[in-house]
Amino acid sequence: MTTNQATGLVGASAAGTAAAARPLRLFLALDAVVTGACGLIYLLAASPVGRLFDLDSGLLRGIGAFLTVYGIVVAALAAKPLPPAAATKAVIEVNALWAVASIAAVVFGWVDANTVGTVWIPLQALVVAGFAALQLSGLRKAHG
């Protein structure tokens, strides 16, 4: 048997593991694209988005910076032939926390957005929760 230096996997099992990891990599990549895009929009267009949602542009810039960096980290993880389980779990946990915190922010009035913002925040939380669920499913298939 041979060992693939890039993945550390042995022989034919490398191909099977790569195929099993394909959905996980796809869900991570989609998350990275959506998160990175939202991050760049919040970062570069904080003033108009702030007016649209009636939110402070400084808050949006901070969120945008975080999301942009987070999107890059998730993209790097998605680029691996078999994303490590621990790092993938961390992404899933951050996504779940983000979704819960977003809903809580609206429900408990931690943000004072207008109607557009109050609709947008839970909608994006549902998308993030969806990514977390899909990534968890992909993680189970890839890592057993």
mmCIF file with all atom_site columns, C-alpha atoms in Angstrom, residues 8-132:
data_model
loop_
_atom_site.group_PDB
_atom_site.id
_atom_site.type_symbol
_atom_site.label_atom_id
_atom_site.label_alt_id
_atom_site.label_comp_id
_atom_site.label_asym_id
_atom_site.label_entity_id
_atom_site.label_seq_id
_atom_site.pdbx_PDB_ins_code
_atom_site.Cartn_x
_atom_site.Cartn_y
_atom_site.Cartn_z
_atom_site.occupancy
_atom_site.B_iso_or_equiv
_atom_site.pdbx_formal_charge
_atom_site.auth_seq_id
_atom_site.auth_comp_id
_atom_site.auth_asym_id
_atom_site.auth_atom_id
_atom_site.pdbx_PDB_model_num
ATOM 1   C CA . GLY A 1 8   ? -1.851  10.915 4.986  1.00 0.00 ? 8   GLY A CA 1
ATOM 2   C CA . LEU A 1 9   ? -4.406  8.388  3.745  1.00 0.00 ? 9   LEU A CA 1
ATOM 3   C CA . VAL A 1 10  ? -3.418  4.910  2.617  1.00 0.00 ? 10  VAL A CA 1
ATOM 4   C CA . GLY A 1 11  ? -4.041  3.494  -0.880 1.00 0.00 ? 11  GLY A CA 1
ATOM 5   C CA . ALA A 1 12  ? -7.566  3.085  -2.174 1.00 0.00 ? 12  ALA A CA 1
ATOM 6   C CA . SER A 1 13  ? -9.120  4.356  1.038  1.00 0.00 ? 13  SER A CA 1
ATOM 7   C CA . ALA A 1 14  ? -7.959  7.847  0.067  1.00 0.00 ? 14  ALA A CA 1
ATOM 8   C CA . ALA A 1 15  ? -10.329 7.891  -2.910 1.00 0.00 ? 15  ALA A CA 1
ATOM 9   C CA . GLY A 1 16  ? -13.235 6.663  -0.792 1.00 0.00 ? 16  GLY A CA 1
ATOM 10  C CA . THR A 1 17  ? -12.524 9.203  1.920  1.00 0.00 ? 17  THR A CA 1
ATOM 11  C CA . ALA A 1 18  ? -12.258 12.010 -0.622 1.00 0.00 ? 18  ALA A CA 1
ATOM 12  C CA . ALA A 1 19  ? -15.634 11.023 -2.060 1.00 0.00 ? 19  ALA A CA 1
ATOM 13  C CA . ALA A 1 20  ? -17.156 10.889 1.429  1.00 0.00 ? 20  ALA A CA 1
ATOM 14  C CA . ALA A 1 21  ? -15.720 14.337 2.194  1.00 0.00 ? 21  ALA A CA 1
ATOM 15  C CA . ARG A 1 22  ? -17.119 15.931 -0.993 1.00 0.00 ? 22  ARG A CA 1
ATOM 16  C CA . PRO A 1 23  ? -20.474 17.028 0.537  1.00 0.00 ? 23  PRO A CA 1
ATOM 17  C CA . LEU A 1 24  ? -18.732 18.453 3.609  1.00 0.00 ? 24  LEU A CA 1
ATOM 18  C CA . ARG A 1 25  ? -16.306 20.390 1.442  1.00 0.00 ? 25  ARG A CA 1
ATOM 19  C CA . LEU A 1 26  ? -19.202 21.702 -0.669 1.00 0.00 ? 26  LEU A CA 1
ATOM 20  C CA . PHE A 1 27  ? -21.181 22.875 2.385  1.00 0.00 ? 27  PHE A CA 1
ATOM 21  C CA . LEU A 1 28  ? -18.080 24.539 3.842  1.00 0.00 ? 28  LEU A CA 1
ATOM 22  C CA . ALA A 1 29  ? -17.325 26.211 0.511  1.00 0.00 ? 29  ALA A CA 1
ATOM 23  C CA . LEU A 1 30  ? -20.887 27.533 0.152  1.00 0.00 ? 30  LEU A CA 1
ATOM 24  C CA . ASP A 1 31  ? -20.724 28.844 3.701  1.00 0.00 ? 31  ASP A CA 1
ATOM 25  C CA . ALA A 1 32  ? -17.408 30.541 2.939  1.00 0.00 ? 32  ALA A CA 1
ATOM 26  C CA . VAL A 1 33  ? -18.776 32.246 -0.178 1.00 0.00 ? 33  VAL A CA 1
ATOM 27  C CA . VAL A 1 34  ? -21.994 33.479 1.463  1.00 0.00 ? 34  VAL A CA 1
ATOM 28  C CA . THR A 1 35  ? -20.244 34.537 4.675  1.00 0.00 ? 35  THR A CA 1
ATOM 29  C CA . GLY A 1 36  ? -17.405 36.235 2.846  1.00 0.00 ? 36  GLY A CA 1
ATOM 30  C CA . ALA A 1 37  ? -19.785 38.075 0.525  1.00 0.00 ? 37  ALA A CA 1
ATOM 31  C CA . CYS A 1 38  ? -21.935 39.313 3.409  1.00 0.00 ? 38  CYS A CA 1
ATOM 32  C CA . GLY A 1 39  ? -18.806 40.279 5.300  1.00 0.00 ? 39  GLY A CA 1
ATOM 33  C CA . LEU A 1 40  ? -17.459 42.331 2.403  1.00 0.00 ? 40  LEU A CA 1
ATOM 34  C CA . ILE A 1 41  ? -20.839 44.012 1.872  1.00 0.00 ? 41  ILE A CA 1
ATOM 35  C CA . TYR A 1 42  ? -21.118 44.934 5.560  1.00 0.00 ? 42  TYR A CA 1
ATOM 36  C CA . LEU A 1 43  ? -17.500 46.066 5.630  1.00 0.00 ? 43  LEU A CA 1
ATOM 37  C CA . LEU A 1 44  ? -17.400 48.063 2.399  1.00 0.00 ? 44  LEU A CA 1
ATOM 38  C CA . ALA A 1 45  ? -20.986 49.329 2.311  1.00 0.00 ? 45  ALA A CA 1
ATOM 39  C CA . ALA A 1 46  ? -21.630 49.785 6.023  1.00 0.00 ? 46  ALA A CA 1
ATOM 40  C CA . SER A 1 47  ? -23.241 53.204 5.644  1.00 0.00 ? 47  SER A CA 1
ATOM 41  C CA . PRO A 1 48  ? -25.873 52.308 3.026  1.00 0.00 ? 48  PRO A CA 1
ATOM 42  C CA . VAL A 1 49  ? -26.580 48.941 4.650  1.00 0.00 ? 49  VAL A CA 1
ATOM 43  C CA . GLY A 1 50  ? -26.812 50.679 8.008  1.00 0.00 ? 50  GLY A CA 1
ATOM 44  C CA . ARG A 1 51  ? -29.406 53.048 6.584  1.00 0.00 ? 51  ARG A CA 1
ATOM 45  C CA . LEU A 1 52  ? -31.298 50.143 4.995  1.00 0.00 ? 52  LEU A CA 1
ATOM 46  C CA . PHE A 1 53  ? -31.479 48.225 8.303  1.00 0.00 ? 53  PHE A CA 1
ATOM 47  C CA . ASP A 1 54  ? -31.376 51.275 10.604 1.00 0.00 ? 54  ASP A CA 1
ATOM 48  C CA . LEU A 1 55  ? -28.262 49.886 12.283 1.00 0.00 ? 55  LEU A CA 1
ATOM 49  C CA . ASP A 1 56  ? -25.041 51.602 13.290 1.00 0.00 ? 56  ASP A CA 1
ATOM 50  C CA . SER A 1 57  ? -22.467 51.491 10.495 1.00 0.00 ? 57  SER A CA 1
ATOM 51  C CA . GLY A 1 58  ? -19.686 50.901 13.027 1.00 0.00 ? 58  GLY A CA 1
ATOM 52  C CA . LEU A 1 59  ? -21.441 47.755 14.222 1.00 0.00 ? 59  LEU A CA 1
ATOM 53  C CA . LEU A 1 60  ? -21.804 46.590 10.633 1.00 0.00 ? 60  LEU A CA 1
ATOM 54  C CA . ARG A 1 61  ? -18.121 47.264 9.891  1.00 0.00 ? 61  ARG A CA 1
ATOM 55  C CA . GLY A 1 62  ? -17.128 45.169 12.898 1.00 0.00 ? 62  GLY A CA 1
ATOM 56  C CA . ILE A 1 63  ? -19.456 42.360 11.875 1.00 0.00 ? 63  ILE A CA 1
ATOM 57  C CA . GLY A 1 64  ? -18.189 42.676 8.305  1.00 0.00 ? 64  GLY A CA 1
ATOM 58  C CA . ALA A 1 65  ? -14.557 42.381 9.359  1.00 0.00 ? 65  ALA A CA 1
ATOM 59  C CA . PHE A 1 66  ? -15.333 39.297 11.430 1.00 0.00 ? 66  PHE A CA 1
ATOM 60  C CA . LEU A 1 67  ? -17.377 37.658 8.679  1.00 0.00 ? 67  LEU A CA 1
ATOM 61  C CA . THR A 1 68  ? -14.745 38.361 6.025  1.00 0.00 ? 68  THR A CA 1
ATOM 62  C CA . VAL A 1 69  ? -11.971 36.765 8.070  1.00 0.00 ? 69  VAL A CA 1
ATOM 63  C CA . TYR A 1 70  ? -14.243 33.905 9.117  1.00 0.00 ? 70  TYR A CA 1
ATOM 64  C CA . GLY A 1 71  ? -15.184 33.295 5.469  1.00 0.00 ? 71  GLY A CA 1
ATOM 65  C CA . ILE A 1 72  ? -11.504 33.044 4.549  1.00 0.00 ? 72  ILE A CA 1
ATOM 66  C CA . VAL A 1 73  ? -10.870 30.551 7.356  1.00 0.00 ? 73  VAL A CA 1
ATOM 67  C CA . VAL A 1 74  ? -13.860 28.431 6.300  1.00 0.00 ? 74  VAL A CA 1
ATOM 68  C CA . ALA A 1 75  ? -12.684 28.567 2.657  1.00 0.00 ? 75  ALA A CA 1
ATOM 69  C CA . ALA A 1 76  ? -9.247  27.305 3.704  1.00 0.00 ? 76  ALA A CA 1
ATOM 70  C CA . LEU A 1 77  ? -10.916 24.449 5.557  1.00 0.00 ? 77  LEU A CA 1
ATOM 71  C CA . ALA A 1 78  ? -13.101 23.625 2.539  1.00 0.00 ? 78  ALA A CA 1
ATOM 72  C CA . ALA A 1 79  ? -9.992  23.441 0.342  1.00 0.00 ? 79  ALA A CA 1
ATOM 73  C CA . LYS A 1 80  ? -8.573  20.508 2.298  1.00 0.00 ? 80  LYS A CA 1
ATOM 74  C CA . PRO A 1 81  ? -9.151  17.037 0.791  1.00 0.00 ? 81  PRO A CA 1
ATOM 75  C CA . LEU A 1 82  ? -10.545 15.916 4.165  1.00 0.00 ? 82  LEU A CA 1
ATOM 76  C CA . PRO A 1 83  ? -11.358 18.842 6.447  1.00 0.00 ? 83  PRO A CA 1
ATOM 77  C CA . PRO A 1 84  ? -10.248 17.983 10.001 1.00 0.00 ? 84  PRO A CA 1
ATOM 78  C CA . ALA A 1 85  ? -13.100 16.965 12.294 1.00 0.00 ? 85  ALA A CA 1
ATOM 79  C CA . ALA A 1 86  ? -12.132 19.314 15.147 1.00 0.00 ? 86  ALA A CA 1
ATOM 80  C CA . ALA A 1 87  ? -11.926 22.388 12.912 1.00 0.00 ? 87  ALA A CA 1
ATOM 81  C CA . THR A 1 88  ? -15.173 21.452 11.190 1.00 0.00 ? 88  THR A CA 1
ATOM 82  C CA . LYS A 1 89  ? -16.893 21.030 14.555 1.00 0.00 ? 89  LYS A CA 1
ATOM 83  C CA . ALA A 1 90  ? -15.662 24.502 15.524 1.00 0.00 ? 90  ALA A CA 1
ATOM 84  C CA . VAL A 1 91  ? -17.221 25.963 12.358 1.00 0.00 ? 91  VAL A CA 1
ATOM 85  C CA . ILE A 1 92  ? -20.489 24.170 13.069 1.00 0.00 ? 92  ILE A CA 1
ATOM 86  C CA . GLU A 1 93  ? -20.501 25.460 16.653 1.00 0.00 ? 93  GLU A CA 1
ATOM 87  C CA . VAL A 1 94  ? -19.731 29.042 15.598 1.00 0.00 ? 94  VAL A CA 1
ATOM 88  C CA . ASN A 1 95  ? -22.505 28.866 12.994 1.00 0.00 ? 95  ASN A CA 1
ATOM 89  C CA . ALA A 1 96  ? -24.984 27.523 15.547 1.00 0.00 ? 96  ALA A CA 1
ATOM 90  C CA . LEU A 1 97  ? -23.973 30.190 18.062 1.00 0.00 ? 97  LEU A CA 1
ATOM 91  C CA . TRP A 1 98  ? -24.292 32.898 15.403 1.00 0.00 ? 98  TRP A CA 1
ATOM 92  C CA . ALA A 1 99  ? -27.791 31.715 14.495 1.00 0.00 ? 99  ALA A CA 1
ATOM 93  C CA . VAL A 1 100 ? -28.952 31.608 18.116 1.00 0.00 ? 100 VAL A CA 1
ATOM 94  C CA . ALA A 1 101 ? -27.370 34.981 18.941 1.00 0.00 ? 101 ALA A CA 1
ATOM 95  C CA . SER A 1 102 ? -28.954 36.560 15.864 1.00 0.00 ? 102 SER A CA 1
ATOM 96  C CA . ILE A 1 103 ? -32.424 35.404 16.874 1.00 0.00 ? 103 ILE A CA 1
ATOM 97  C CA . ALA A 1 104 ? -31.801 36.459 20.475 1.00 0.00 ? 104 ALA A CA 1
ATOM 98  C CA . ALA A 1 105 ? -30.640 39.896 19.319 1.00 0.00 ? 105 ALA A CA 1
ATOM 99  C CA . VAL A 1 106 ? -34.016 40.492 17.688 1.00 0.00 ? 106 VAL A CA 1
ATOM 100 C CA . VAL A 1 107 ? -36.176 38.816 20.332 1.00 0.00 ? 107 VAL A CA 1
ATOM 101 C CA . PHE A 1 108 ? -34.491 40.544 23.282 1.00 0.00 ? 108 PHE A CA 1
ATOM 102 C CA . GLY A 1 109 ? -34.025 43.883 21.537 1.00 0.00 ? 109 GLY A CA 1
ATOM 103 C CA . TRP A 1 110 ? -30.227 43.858 21.622 1.00 0.00 ? 110 TRP A CA 1
ATOM 104 C CA . VAL A 1 111 ? -30.348 45.598 18.240 1.00 0.00 ? 111 VAL A CA 1
ATOM 105 C CA . ASP A 1 112 ? -32.835 48.260 17.306 1.00 0.00 ? 112 ASP A CA 1
ATOM 106 C CA . ALA A 1 113 ? -33.262 47.584 13.608 1.00 0.00 ? 113 ALA A CA 1
ATOM 107 C CA . ASN A 1 114 ? -36.180 48.744 11.491 1.00 0.00 ? 114 ASN A CA 1
ATOM 108 C CA . THR A 1 115 ? -38.595 46.288 9.858  1.00 0.00 ? 115 THR A CA 1
ATOM 109 C CA . VAL A 1 116 ? -36.173 45.419 7.049  1.00 0.00 ? 116 VAL A CA 1
ATOM 110 C CA . GLY A 1 117 ? -33.388 44.680 9.525  1.00 0.00 ? 117 GLY A CA 1
ATOM 111 C CA . THR A 1 118 ? -35.722 42.819 11.853 1.00 0.00 ? 118 THR A CA 1
ATOM 112 C CA . VAL A 1 119 ? -36.711 40.534 8.972  1.00 0.00 ? 119 VAL A CA 1
ATOM 113 C CA . TRP A 1 120 ? -33.171 40.197 7.566  1.00 0.00 ? 120 TRP A CA 1
ATOM 114 C CA . ILE A 1 121 ? -31.495 39.175 10.827 1.00 0.00 ? 121 ILE A CA 1
ATOM 115 C CA . PRO A 1 122 ? -33.607 36.036 11.448 1.00 0.00 ? 122 PRO A CA 1
ATOM 116 C CA . LEU A 1 123 ? -33.520 35.128 7.750  1.00 0.00 ? 123 LEU A CA 1
ATOM 117 C CA . GLN A 1 124 ? -29.728 35.155 7.694  1.00 0.00 ? 124 GLN A CA 1
ATOM 118 C CA . ALA A 1 125 ? -29.764 33.228 10.984 1.00 0.00 ? 125 ALA A CA 1
ATOM 119 C CA . LEU A 1 126 ? -31.825 30.497 9.305  1.00 0.00 ? 126 LEU A CA 1
ATOM 120 C CA . VAL A 1 127 ? -29.318 30.309 6.445  1.00 0.00 ? 127 VAL A CA 1
ATOM 121 C CA . VAL A 1 128 ? -26.429 30.013 8.910  1.00 0.00 ? 128 VAL A CA 1
ATOM 122 C CA . ALA A 1 129 ? -28.310 27.354 10.900 1.00 0.00 ? 129 ALA A CA 1
ATOM 123 C CA . GLY A 1 130 ? -28.908 25.516 7.629  1.00 0.00 ? 130 GLY A CA 1
ATOM 124 C CA . PHE A 1 131 ? -25.182 25.566 6.881  1.00 0.00 ? 131 PHE A CA 1
ATOM 125 C CA . ALA A 1 132 ? -24.489 24.188 10.364 1.00 0.00 ? 132 ALA A CA 1
#
